[in-house]
Tab-separated table of C-alpha atoms in Angstrom:
chain	number	residue	atom	x	y	z
A	8	MET	CA	-20.352	-24.072	-11.431
A	9	ALA	CA	-18.607	-26.235	-9.038
A	10	ARG	CA	-14.585	-25.330	-9.072
A	11	ARG	CA	-12.206	-28.048	-10.028
A	12	TYR	CA	-8.727	-25.980	-9.471
A	13	PHE	CA	-9.138	-22.374	-8.619
A	14	GLY	CA	-9.294	-21.580	-4.620
A	15	THR	CA	-9.681	-18.271	-2.898
A	16	ASP	CA	-5.979	-17.559	-4.171
A	17	GLY	CA	-5.830	-19.115	-7.358
A	18	ILE	CA	-4.497	-22.426	-7.853
A	19	ARG	CA	-2.400	-23.682	-5.592
A	20	GLY	CA	-0.696	-27.361	-4.127
A	21	SER	CA	2.216	-29.512	-3.870
A	22	VAL	CA	4.789	-29.788	-6.807
A	23	GLY	CA	4.220	-32.642	-8.556
A	24	GLN	CA	1.189	-33.556	-7.231
A	25	ALA	CA	-2.142	-33.036	-9.247
A	26	PRO	CA	-2.698	-30.346	-10.296
A	27	ILE	CA	0.651	-28.738	-9.759
A	28	THR	CA	2.639	-30.753	-12.512
A	29	PRO	CA	4.317	-29.808	-16.126
A	30	ASP	CA	1.609	-31.164	-17.852
A	31	PHE	CA	-1.434	-29.583	-16.408
A	32	MET	CA	0.554	-26.201	-16.467
A	33	LEU	CA	0.974	-26.482	-19.923
A	34	LYS	CA	-2.896	-26.751	-20.618
A	35	LEU	CA	-3.543	-24.002	-17.899
A	36	GLY	CA	-1.856	-22.153	-20.341
A	37	TRP	CA	-3.384	-22.890	-23.370
A	38	ALA	CA	-6.694	-23.052	-21.408
A	39	ALA	CA	-6.087	-19.380	-20.556
A	40	GLY	CA	-4.912	-18.509	-23.896
A	41	ARG	CA	-8.100	-19.227	-25.169
A	42	VAL	CA	-10.454	-17.278	-22.914
A	43	ILE	CA	-8.131	-14.137	-22.490
A	44	GLU	CA	-9.777	-11.300	-24.772
A	45	PRO	CA	-6.772	-9.667	-26.610
A	46	ARG	CA	-7.001	-5.774	-27.149
A	47	ARG	CA	-5.574	-5.658	-30.239
A	48	GLN	CA	-4.698	-8.097	-32.940
A	49	ARG	CA	-3.552	-11.092	-30.448
A	50	ALA	CA	-3.307	-11.252	-26.796
A	51	ARG	CA	0.135	-10.793	-24.565
A	52	VAL	CA	0.159	-11.825	-21.387
A	53	LEU	CA	3.004	-11.264	-18.778
A	54	ILE	CA	4.598	-14.289	-16.866
A	55	GLY	CA	6.672	-13.472	-13.688
A	56	LYS	CA	7.544	-16.041	-10.427
A	57	ASP	CA	8.895	-16.128	-7.035
A	58	THR	CA	12.210	-17.898	-6.344
A	59	ARG	CA	11.516	-21.399	-6.012
A	60	ILE	CA	12.992	-23.970	-7.781
A	61	SER	CA	9.751	-25.492	-9.679
A	62	GLY	CA	9.268	-21.933	-11.055
A	63	TYR	CA	11.261	-22.609	-14.158
A	64	MET	CA	9.193	-25.586	-15.079
A	65	PHE	CA	6.403	-23.692	-14.691
A	66	GLU	CA	7.068	-20.992	-16.211
A	67	SER	CA	8.411	-22.866	-19.757
A	68	ALA	CA	5.426	-25.145	-19.625
A	69	LEU	CA	3.100	-22.201	-19.311
A	70	GLU	CA	4.911	-20.237	-21.832
A	71	ALA	CA	4.183	-23.611	-24.254
A	72	GLY	CA	0.537	-23.342	-23.629
A	73	LEU	CA	0.164	-19.959	-24.357
A	74	SER	CA	1.940	-19.622	-27.549
A	75	ALA	CA	0.074	-22.882	-28.867
A	76	ALA	CA	-2.956	-20.633	-28.121
A	77	GLY	CA	-1.532	-18.208	-30.184
A	78	VAL	CA	-0.579	-15.803	-27.105
A	79	ASP	CA	2.587	-13.428	-27.236
A	80	VAL	CA	4.313	-14.015	-23.960
A	81	MET	CA	6.518	-11.201	-21.858
A	82	LEU	CA	8.491	-12.777	-19.261
A	83	LEU	CA	9.247	-11.107	-16.344
A	84	GLY	CA	11.414	-13.562	-13.899
A	85	PRO	CA	11.451	-13.191	-10.053
A	86	MET	CA	9.036	-10.516	-9.518
A	87	PRO	CA	6.856	-9.720	-6.440
A	88	THR	CA	3.197	-10.562	-7.213
A	89	PRO	CA	2.138	-7.044	-6.696
A	90	GLY	CA	4.782	-5.727	-9.391
A	91	ILE	CA	3.460	-8.357	-11.863
A	92	ALA	CA	-0.225	-6.523	-11.202
A	93	TYR	CA	1.616	-3.418	-11.951
A	94	LEU	CA	3.708	-4.382	-14.792
A	95	THR	CA	0.386	-5.886	-16.781
A	96	ARG	CA	-1.122	-2.610	-16.245
A	97	THR	CA	1.813	-0.394	-17.676
A	98	PHE	CA	2.566	-3.059	-20.559
A	99	ARG	CA	-1.158	-2.803	-21.789
A	100	ALA	CA	-0.857	-6.584	-21.251
A	101	ASP	CA	-4.256	-8.249	-21.672
A	102	ALA	CA	-3.409	-10.519	-18.166
A	103	GLY	CA	-0.784	-11.277	-16.092
A	104	ILE	CA	0.214	-14.751	-14.490
A	105	VAL	CA	2.194	-15.386	-10.986
A	106	ILE	CA	4.279	-18.487	-10.286
A	107	SER	CA	4.167	-18.593	-7.019
A	108	ALA	CA	2.963	-20.071	-3.414
A	109	SER	CA	3.198	-17.103	-1.364
A	110	HIS	CA	4.225	-17.541	2.030
A	111	ASN	CA	4.189	-21.850	1.720
A	112	ALA	CA	7.356	-23.716	1.658
A	113	TYR	CA	9.027	-24.466	-1.968
A	114	GLN	CA	7.711	-27.891	-1.860
A	115	ASP	CA	4.424	-25.680	-2.841
A	116	ASN	CA	3.614	-23.694	-5.618
A	117	GLY	CA	0.754	-22.385	-7.708
A	118	ILE	CA	-0.567	-19.656	-9.894
A	119	LYS	CA	-2.463	-16.408	-9.987
A	120	PHE	CA	-3.737	-14.464	-12.702
A	121	PHE	CA	-4.473	-10.694	-12.753
A	122	SER	CA	-6.878	-9.121	-15.292
A	123	ALA	CA	-5.861	-5.945	-17.866
A	124	ALA	CA	-6.225	-4.178	-14.848
A	125	GLY	CA	-3.914	-5.639	-12.253
A	126	ALA	CA	-6.828	-7.269	-10.429
A	127	LYS	CA	-8.149	-10.677	-9.728
A	128	LEU	CA	-9.658	-12.172	-12.155
A	129	GLY	CA	-13.413	-12.701	-11.727
A	130	ASP	CA	-15.021	-15.922	-10.662
A	131	GLU	CA	-16.860	-15.770	-14.595
A	132	VAL	CA	-13.231	-15.760	-16.065
A	133	GLU	CA	-11.766	-18.263	-13.990
A	134	GLU	CA	-14.948	-20.511	-14.606
A	135	ARG	CA	-14.423	-20.415	-18.311
A	136	ILE	CA	-10.861	-21.433	-18.126
A	137	GLU	CA	-11.896	-24.128	-15.949
A	138	ALA	CA	-14.317	-24.738	-19.029
A	139	ALA	CA	-11.822	-24.594	-21.269
A	140	LEU	CA	-9.423	-27.375	-19.532
A	141	GLU	CA	-11.802	-30.044	-20.341
A	142	GLU	CA	-11.596	-29.255	-23.923
A	143	GLU	CA	-8.691	-31.020	-26.129
A	144	LEU	CA	-5.815	-28.850	-26.563
A	145	THR	CA	-5.335	-27.695	-30.130
A	146	THR	CA	-2.139	-25.774	-31.535
A	147	VAL	CA	-2.881	-22.631	-33.958
A	148	ALA	CA	-1.230	-22.329	-37.186
A	149	PRO	CA	1.995	-21.891	-36.945
A	150	ASP	CA	2.621	-18.398	-38.487
A	151	GLU	CA	0.098	-17.537	-35.667
A	152	LEU	CA	2.055	-19.193	-32.732
A	153	GLY	CA	3.080	-16.636	-29.777
A	154	LYS	CA	6.352	-15.390	-29.377
A	155	ALA	CA	8.270	-15.063	-26.184
A	156	THR	CA	10.375	-11.969	-25.035
A	157	ARG	CA	11.988	-11.168	-21.723
A	158	VAL	CA	11.735	-7.981	-20.144
A	159	ASP	CA	15.151	-6.972	-18.906
A	160	ASP	CA	14.131	-3.692	-17.043
A	161	ALA	CA	11.141	-5.185	-15.322
A	162	ALA	CA	12.910	-4.334	-11.707
A	163	GLY	CA	13.717	-1.097	-12.271
A	164	ARG	CA	10.285	-0.358	-13.766
A	165	TYR	CA	8.970	-1.526	-10.435
A	166	ILE	CA	11.066	-0.058	-8.283
A	167	GLU	CA	10.541	3.051	-9.612
A	168	PHE	CA	6.918	2.708	-8.727
A	169	CYS	CA	7.338	1.797	-5.534
A	170	LYS	CA	9.254	5.210	-4.787
A	171	SER	CA	6.625	7.037	-6.434
A	172	THR	CA	3.924	6.187	-4.095
A	173	ILE	CA	5.195	8.319	-1.206
A	174	PRO	CA	5.923	12.386	-1.982
A	175	GLU	CA	9.207	13.197	-3.185
A	176	ARG	CA	9.649	15.556	-0.268
A	177	VAL	CA	9.657	12.368	2.144
A	178	SER	CA	13.278	10.718	2.828
A	179	LEU	CA	14.049	7.912	4.786
A	180	HIS	CA	17.712	9.498	5.361
A	181	GLY	CA	19.047	8.740	8.778
A	182	LEU	CA	16.807	5.573	9.537
A	183	ASN	CA	18.512	2.487	10.341
A	184	ILE	CA	15.896	-0.557	8.718
A	185	VAL	CA	16.312	-4.353	8.454
A	186	LEU	CA	14.481	-5.816	5.631
A	187	ASP	CA	13.775	-9.399	5.770
A	188	CYS	CA	13.052	-10.202	2.053
A	189	ALA	CA	11.838	-13.920	2.989
A	190	HIS	CA	14.271	-15.417	0.426
A	191	GLY	CA	11.217	-14.408	-2.138
A	192	ALA	CA	10.923	-12.264	-4.735
A	193	THR	CA	11.288	-8.973	-3.080
A	194	TYR	CA	15.417	-9.810	-2.566
A	195	HIS	CA	16.287	-7.958	-5.381
A	196	ILE	CA	13.559	-5.312	-5.313
A	197	ALA	CA	12.788	-4.080	-1.801
A	198	PRO	CA	16.563	-3.316	-0.707
A	199	ALA	CA	16.893	-0.935	-3.966
A	200	VAL	CA	13.622	0.703	-2.708
A	201	PHE	CA	14.627	1.259	0.670
A	202	LYS	CA	18.180	2.224	-0.121
A	203	GLU	CA	17.278	5.023	-2.996
A	204	LEU	CA	14.987	6.382	-0.636
A	205	GLY	CA	17.897	7.336	1.807
A	206	ALA	CA	18.042	4.534	4.678
A	207	ARG	CA	20.607	2.672	5.653
A	208	VAL	CA	19.819	-1.008	5.066
A	209	SER	CA	20.739	-4.050	6.390
A	210	LEU	CA	19.512	-7.686	5.237
A	211	ILE	CA	18.043	-11.120	5.964
A	212	GLY	CA	16.575	-13.407	4.020
A	213	ALA	CA	17.989	-12.114	0.612
A	214	SER	CA	19.649	-14.942	-0.476
A	215	PRO	CA	17.430	-17.347	-2.345
A	216	ASP	CA	18.816	-20.655	-3.371
A	217	GLY	CA	15.216	-22.206	-5.024
A	218	MET	CA	14.600	-23.940	-1.925
A	219	ASN	CA	14.943	-21.653	1.545
A	220	ILE	CA	11.975	-19.525	0.874
A	221	ASN	CA	10.145	-18.334	3.782
A	222	ARG	CA	12.224	-20.844	5.837
A	223	GLU	CA	12.679	-19.764	9.284
A	224	VAL	CA	12.527	-16.093	7.878
A	225	GLY	CA	10.018	-13.099	6.126
A	226	SER	CA	6.398	-12.638	7.615
A	227	THR	CA	5.334	-15.474	8.760
A	228	HIS	CA	8.188	-16.108	10.819
A	229	PRO	CA	9.067	-12.596	12.649
A	230	ALA	CA	11.579	-14.040	15.258
A	231	ALA	CA	14.536	-13.729	12.723
A	232	LEU	CA	13.454	-9.836	12.230
A	233	ARG	CA	12.967	-9.133	15.792
A	234	ALA	CA	16.540	-10.724	16.644
A	235	ALA	CA	18.119	-8.664	13.992
A	236	VAL	CA	16.604	-5.176	14.793
A	237	ILE	CA	17.664	-5.615	18.390
A	238	GLN	CA	20.822	-6.959	17.904
A	239	GLN	CA	21.565	-4.174	15.650
A	240	GLY	CA	19.776	-1.378	17.495
A	241	ALA	CA	17.916	-0.851	14.120
A	242	ASP	CA	14.995	1.828	14.142
A	243	LEU	CA	12.622	-0.801	12.614
A	244	GLY	CA	12.371	-3.848	10.762
A	245	VAL	CA	10.217	-4.794	7.658
A	246	ALA	CA	9.721	-8.221	6.460
A	247	PHE	CA	7.926	-9.554	3.208
A	248	ASP	CA	6.457	-12.955	2.552
A	249	GLY	CA	7.771	-15.177	-0.582
A	250	ASP	CA	5.907	-13.461	-2.968
A	251	GLY	CA	5.986	-9.831	-1.553
A	252	ASP	CA	1.907	-8.966	-1.157
A	253	ARG	CA	2.405	-9.544	2.875
A	254	VAL	CA	4.101	-7.572	5.218
A	255	LEU	CA	4.821	-7.084	8.779
A	256	MET	CA	7.093	-4.782	10.935
A	257	VAL	CA	8.742	-4.853	14.402
A	258	ASP	CA	9.874	-1.225	16.079
A	259	ALA	CA	12.930	-0.630	17.954
A	260	ASP	CA	12.133	-2.732	20.575
A	261	GLY	CA	11.151	-5.799	19.045
A	262	HIS	CA	7.436	-5.638	19.086
A	263	GLU	CA	5.613	-6.798	16.139
A	264	ILE	CA	3.526	-4.592	14.333
A	265	ASP	CA	0.648	-6.615	12.121
A	266	GLY	CA	-1.610	-6.227	9.199
A	267	ASP	CA	-4.009	-4.499	12.106
A	268	ASP	CA	-1.740	-2.146	13.182
A	269	MET	CA	-0.650	-0.916	9.735
A	270	LEU	CA	-4.058	-0.657	8.705
A	271	TYR	CA	-4.761	1.741	11.358
A	272	LEU	CA	-1.651	3.672	11.340
A	273	ILE	CA	-2.324	4.183	7.262
A	274	ALA	CA	-5.978	5.015	7.727
A	275	LYS	CA	-5.103	7.613	10.611
A	276	ASP	CA	-2.900	9.555	8.473
A	277	ARG	CA	-5.163	9.571	5.484
A	278	HIS	CA	-8.032	10.636	7.636
A	279	GLN	CA	-6.187	13.179	9.320
A	280	ARG	CA	-4.881	14.725	6.233
A	281	GLY	CA	-8.541	14.803	4.508
A	282	GLU	CA	-7.396	11.948	2.202
A	283	LEU	CA	-9.121	8.850	3.228
A	284	VAL	CA	-12.023	8.198	0.764
A	285	GLY	CA	-15.035	6.543	2.833
A	286	GLY	CA	-13.919	3.612	5.273
A	287	VAL	CA	-11.820	0.526	5.915
A	288	VAL	CA	-12.443	-2.671	5.086
A	289	GLY	CA	-11.106	-5.666	7.484
A	290	THR	CA	-11.824	-9.316	7.703
A	291	LEU	CA	-13.643	-11.675	10.348
A	292	MET	CA	-10.011	-12.155	11.346
A	293	SER	CA	-9.211	-8.276	12.245
A	294	ASN	CA	-9.138	-6.955	15.801
A	295	PHE	CA	-11.598	-5.799	17.572
A	296	GLY	CA	-9.637	-2.984	18.881
A	297	LEU	CA	-8.990	-2.032	15.203
A	298	ALA	CA	-12.883	-1.534	14.704
A	299	ALA	CA	-13.344	0.361	17.799
A	300	ALA	CA	-10.388	2.522	16.816
A	301	LEU	CA	-11.294	3.443	13.586
A	302	GLU	CA	-14.738	3.973	14.983
A	303	ALA	CA	-13.883	6.301	17.494
A	304	MET	CA	-12.390	8.531	14.752
A	305	GLY	CA	-15.290	8.637	12.552
A	306	VAL	CA	-14.268	6.249	10.210
A	307	PRO	CA	-16.532	3.406	9.168
A	308	PHE	CA	-15.551	-0.092	9.328
A	309	GLU	CA	-16.590	-3.017	7.591
A	310	ARG	CA	-15.667	-7.085	7.578
A	311	ALA	CA	-15.441	-9.139	4.729
A	312	GLN	CA	-14.677	-12.824	4.491
A	313	VAL	CA	-10.900	-13.888	4.904
A	314	GLY	CA	-9.319	-13.435	1.935
A	315	ASP	CA	-7.876	-10.592	-0.067
A	316	ARG	CA	-10.414	-10.980	-2.891
A	317	TYR	CA	-13.230	-10.545	-0.544
A	318	VAL	CA	-11.637	-7.659	0.841
A	319	MET	CA	-11.271	-6.235	-2.748
A	320	GLU	CA	-14.976	-7.134	-3.382
A	321	ARG	CA	-16.375	-5.137	-0.427
A	322	LEU	CA	-13.810	-2.093	-1.098
A	323	ALA	CA	-15.277	-1.978	-4.764
A	324	ALA	CA	-18.833	-2.321	-3.730
A	325	ASN	CA	-18.420	0.565	-1.265
A	326	GLY	CA	-16.327	2.678	-3.173
A	327	TRP	CA	-13.563	2.707	-0.500
A	328	GLN	CA	-9.764	2.496	-0.833
A	329	LEU	CA	-8.281	1.242	2.117
A	330	GLY	CA	-8.697	-2.451	3.468
A	331	GLY	CA	-6.656	-5.907	4.545
A	332	GLU	CA	-5.944	-8.680	6.911
A	333	SER	CA	-4.078	-8.969	10.176
A	334	SER	CA	-1.473	-11.061	8.193
A	335	GLY	CA	0.127	-8.372	6.443
A	336	HIS	CA	-1.876	-8.292	3.025
A	337	ILE	CA	-2.917	-4.760	2.947
A	338	VAL	CA	-4.823	-2.904	-0.019
A	339	CYS	CA	-3.686	0.985	-0.810
A	340	GLY	CA	-6.287	1.406	-3.423
A	341	HIS	CA	-5.052	5.090	-3.809
A	342	VAL	CA	-1.860	3.969	-5.601
A	343	GLN	CA	-2.013	0.285	-6.117
A	344	THR	CA	-4.670	-2.502	-7.316
A	345	THR	CA	-3.829	-5.245	-5.069
A	346	GLY	CA	-1.994	-6.084	-1.885
A	347	ASP	CA	1.579	-4.773	-1.994
A	348	GLY	CA	4.010	-5.340	0.802
A	349	ILE	CA	6.468	-2.749	-0.076
A	350	VAL	CA	4.045	-0.138	-0.851
A	351	SER	CA	2.240	-0.741	2.369
A	352	ALA	CA	5.423	-0.380	4.753
A	353	LEU	CA	6.081	3.065	3.000
A	354	GLN	CA	3.108	4.710	3.413
A	355	VAL	CA	3.565	3.763	7.423
A	356	LEU	CA	7.285	5.092	6.931
A	357	SER	CA	6.004	8.035	5.280
A	358	TYR	CA	3.590	8.437	8.124
A	359	MET	CA	6.722	8.052	10.749
A	360	VAL	CA	8.863	10.158	9.105
A	361	ARG	CA	6.361	13.540	8.703
A	362	GLU	CA	5.612	13.207	12.182
A	363	GLU	CA	8.978	12.328	13.126
A	364	GLN	CA	7.900	10.006	15.638
A	365	SER	CA	8.843	6.210	16.409
A	366	LEU	CA	6.403	3.195	15.523
A	367	SER	CA	5.718	2.717	19.084
A	368	ARG	CA	4.968	6.352	19.495
A	369	LEU	CA	2.619	6.479	16.576
A	370	LEU	CA	0.929	3.385	18.146
A	371	ASN	CA	0.221	4.869	21.435
A	372	GLY	CA	-3.426	4.947	22.415
A	373	PHE	CA	-4.290	2.020	20.090
A	374	ASP	CA	-5.223	-1.020	22.173
A	375	LYS	CA	-5.485	-4.279	20.819
A	376	ALA	CA	-8.067	-6.955	22.407
A	377	PRO	CA	-5.917	-9.887	23.380
A	378	GLN	CA	-6.244	-12.664	20.427
A	379	SER	CA	-5.006	-16.386	20.145
A	380	LEU	CA	-4.641	-18.295	16.589
A	381	VAL	CA	-3.429	-21.632	16.462
A	382	ASN	CA	-3.299	-23.439	13.278
A	383	VAL	CA	-4.366	-27.331	12.782
A	384	ARG	CA	-2.925	-29.307	10.143
A	385	LEU	CA	-5.370	-31.550	8.419
A	386	PRO	CA	-3.783	-35.313	7.339
A	387	ASP	CA	-3.917	-35.655	3.626
A	388	GLY	CA	-7.090	-36.133	1.969
A	389	THR	CA	-9.095	-35.035	5.012
A	390	SER	CA	-11.710	-32.954	4.302
A	391	ALA	CA	-11.750	-29.275	6.425
A	392	ARG	CA	-15.514	-28.829	5.710
A	393	LYS	CA	-16.254	-32.240	7.255
A	394	VAL	CA	-14.516	-31.880	10.346
A	395	MET	CA	-16.006	-28.184	10.776
A	396	ALA	CA	-19.516	-29.853	10.517
A	397	ASP	CA	-18.807	-32.108	13.318
A	398	PRO	CA	-21.337	-32.014	16.025
A	399	ARG	CA	-18.710	-32.363	18.765
A	400	LEU	CA	-16.386	-29.564	17.494
A	401	LYS	CA	-20.002	-27.392	17.282
A	402	GLU	CA	-20.638	-28.409	21.179
A	403	ALA	CA	-16.823	-27.439	22.006
A	404	VAL	CA	-16.945	-24.289	20.016
A	405	ALA	CA	-20.262	-23.285	21.766
A	406	ALA	CA	-19.362	-24.188	25.813
A	407	VAL	CA	-16.301	-21.955	24.895
A	408	GLU	CA	-18.552	-18.891	23.727
A	409	LYS	CA	-20.634	-19.504	26.963
A	410	GLU	CA	-17.533	-19.128	29.197
A	411	LEU	CA	-16.885	-16.016	27.370
A	412	ALA	CA	-19.795	-14.559	28.255
A	413	GLY	CA	-20.278	-12.193	25.279
A	414	GLN	CA	-16.639	-10.669	26.038
A	415	GLY	CA	-15.230	-12.433	23.557
A	416	ARG	CA	-15.615	-14.142	20.331
A	417	VAL	CA	-14.635	-17.546	18.451
A	418	LEU	CA	-13.556	-18.055	14.714
A	419	LEU	CA	-12.897	-21.690	13.271
A	420	ARG	CA	-12.132	-21.731	9.496
A	421	PRO	CA	-10.223	-23.900	6.765
A	422	SER	CA	-7.403	-21.796	5.327
A	423	GLY	CA	-7.600	-21.073	2.070
A	424	THR	CA	-4.283	-21.535	0.937
A	425	GLU	CA	-2.790	-24.820	3.198
A	426	PRO	CA	-4.239	-27.757	4.638
A	427	LEU	CA	-5.476	-26.095	8.085
A	428	ILE	CA	-7.980	-25.761	10.295
A	429	ARG	CA	-7.146	-22.069	11.658
A	430	VAL	CA	-8.493	-21.617	15.396
A	431	MET	CA	-9.046	-17.895	17.018
A	432	VAL	CA	-10.228	-16.596	20.002
A	433	GLU	CA	-10.407	-13.111	21.128
A	434	GLY	CA	-11.737	-11.402	24.155
A	435	ARG	CA	-11.247	-8.488	26.848
A	436	PRO	CA	-7.902	-8.865	28.910
A	437	HIS	CA	-8.951	-10.585	32.076
A	438	LEU	CA	-9.950	-13.670	29.404
A	439	ASP	CA	-7.696	-16.634	29.080
A	440	VAL	CA	-7.777	-16.539	25.557
A	441	GLU	CA	-4.403	-18.603	24.490
A	442	GLY	CA	-6.280	-21.233	26.849
A	443	PHE	CA	-9.399	-21.132	25.076
A	444	ALA	CA	-7.689	-21.783	21.548
A	445	LYS	CA	-5.387	-24.379	22.755
A	446	ARG	CA	-8.481	-26.569	23.774
A	447	LEU	CA	-10.378	-25.896	20.934
A	448	ALA	CA	-7.387	-26.760	18.734
A	449	GLU	CA	-6.887	-30.012	20.975
A	450	GLY	CA	-10.614	-30.917	20.147
A	451	VAL	CA	-9.952	-30.467	16.585
A	452	ARG	CA	-6.942	-32.826	16.551
A	453	GLU	CA	-9.174	-35.230	18.705
A	454	LEU	CA	-11.506	-35.410	15.788
A	455	LEU	CA	-8.499	-36.087	13.243
């Protein structure tokens, strides 16, 4: 079935433009309520959101649609995406809904669904929701309408869960940490987690106003965190994206620790302690150095398509637990069912504390191949697929690959969450990967 609304990470777009409109959200809530299979006499669904101003509007619309379908609703308020996944499981709810556009600006918003098990919905369920959207909206009898309640202790429950993912004997006492919450959903969660574990915490990006989410802060804009860590002489910094499922870190010298670095550290730690189940799943964007380092340790490595759902699919198929993306979306399946920025950071810090070494020391010997990524924004209405299929672009890629002479690789792909084409070139240290990436990006712009 051809999808009209669901992409690689739920439904996303610009607020006020179809389908990110109040009337669609009302119908979406109703359609989901029709499809969700209840465990008990009537279904129960959790709704959480990030801090963007449009979340209020869409929360109300989804609540109304679900109620019209006879589904009870539990409102969590601002809550990181992985927190909603966790609470969906612990409340024994039938589904969880996240109102968020992740790392995008406040002008965008979107919807993600979690199953009762706290995992992303399968294709079959998403297709059934899309089919229900084509039906006429009807309302159950008045005595069957869903009720809505607000969960007052949602933040506290998730804070305790995050702390429980590392051993009780591990303390962050003595560490000076800068947290960048991207003015997003972690603003009231992450500070409590790290402080209660003993760290001395200073904050940036922790004053959301509904319109500043991800604005020059967060995991997609690490310059602010680097500057704060260096200025304060902190031991390290941690940055989340707007909905808290991505994370990156900065060491004491301001060097960025990305998702590949963190995957390596978590895998090495668990492998050394005999707790790593199977291997590690990365993506087509994962650095060649990560694959080489893991294989040198005897840890199998497999690449999936870009997108957390594809990482999860390969983990499930292999029976493995650890995987993620260089963007910082990391799945620690031994403790969580989805990517979780706070939990992933804690796994790294737990390793750092036990080894009594800095992040930079832990990464000694992990050599990544030089990699350059350039994003080319597409004009409204432009088909990324059509641009990618243009013979002139294919010729340009072939020319660069010929110059790389087998010592590097090129990857062009449309973003699954934004109107972008991502141009990535990776190669041996002597190659000008940045120049190659810029040349290909300019070729894409010329086609536009």
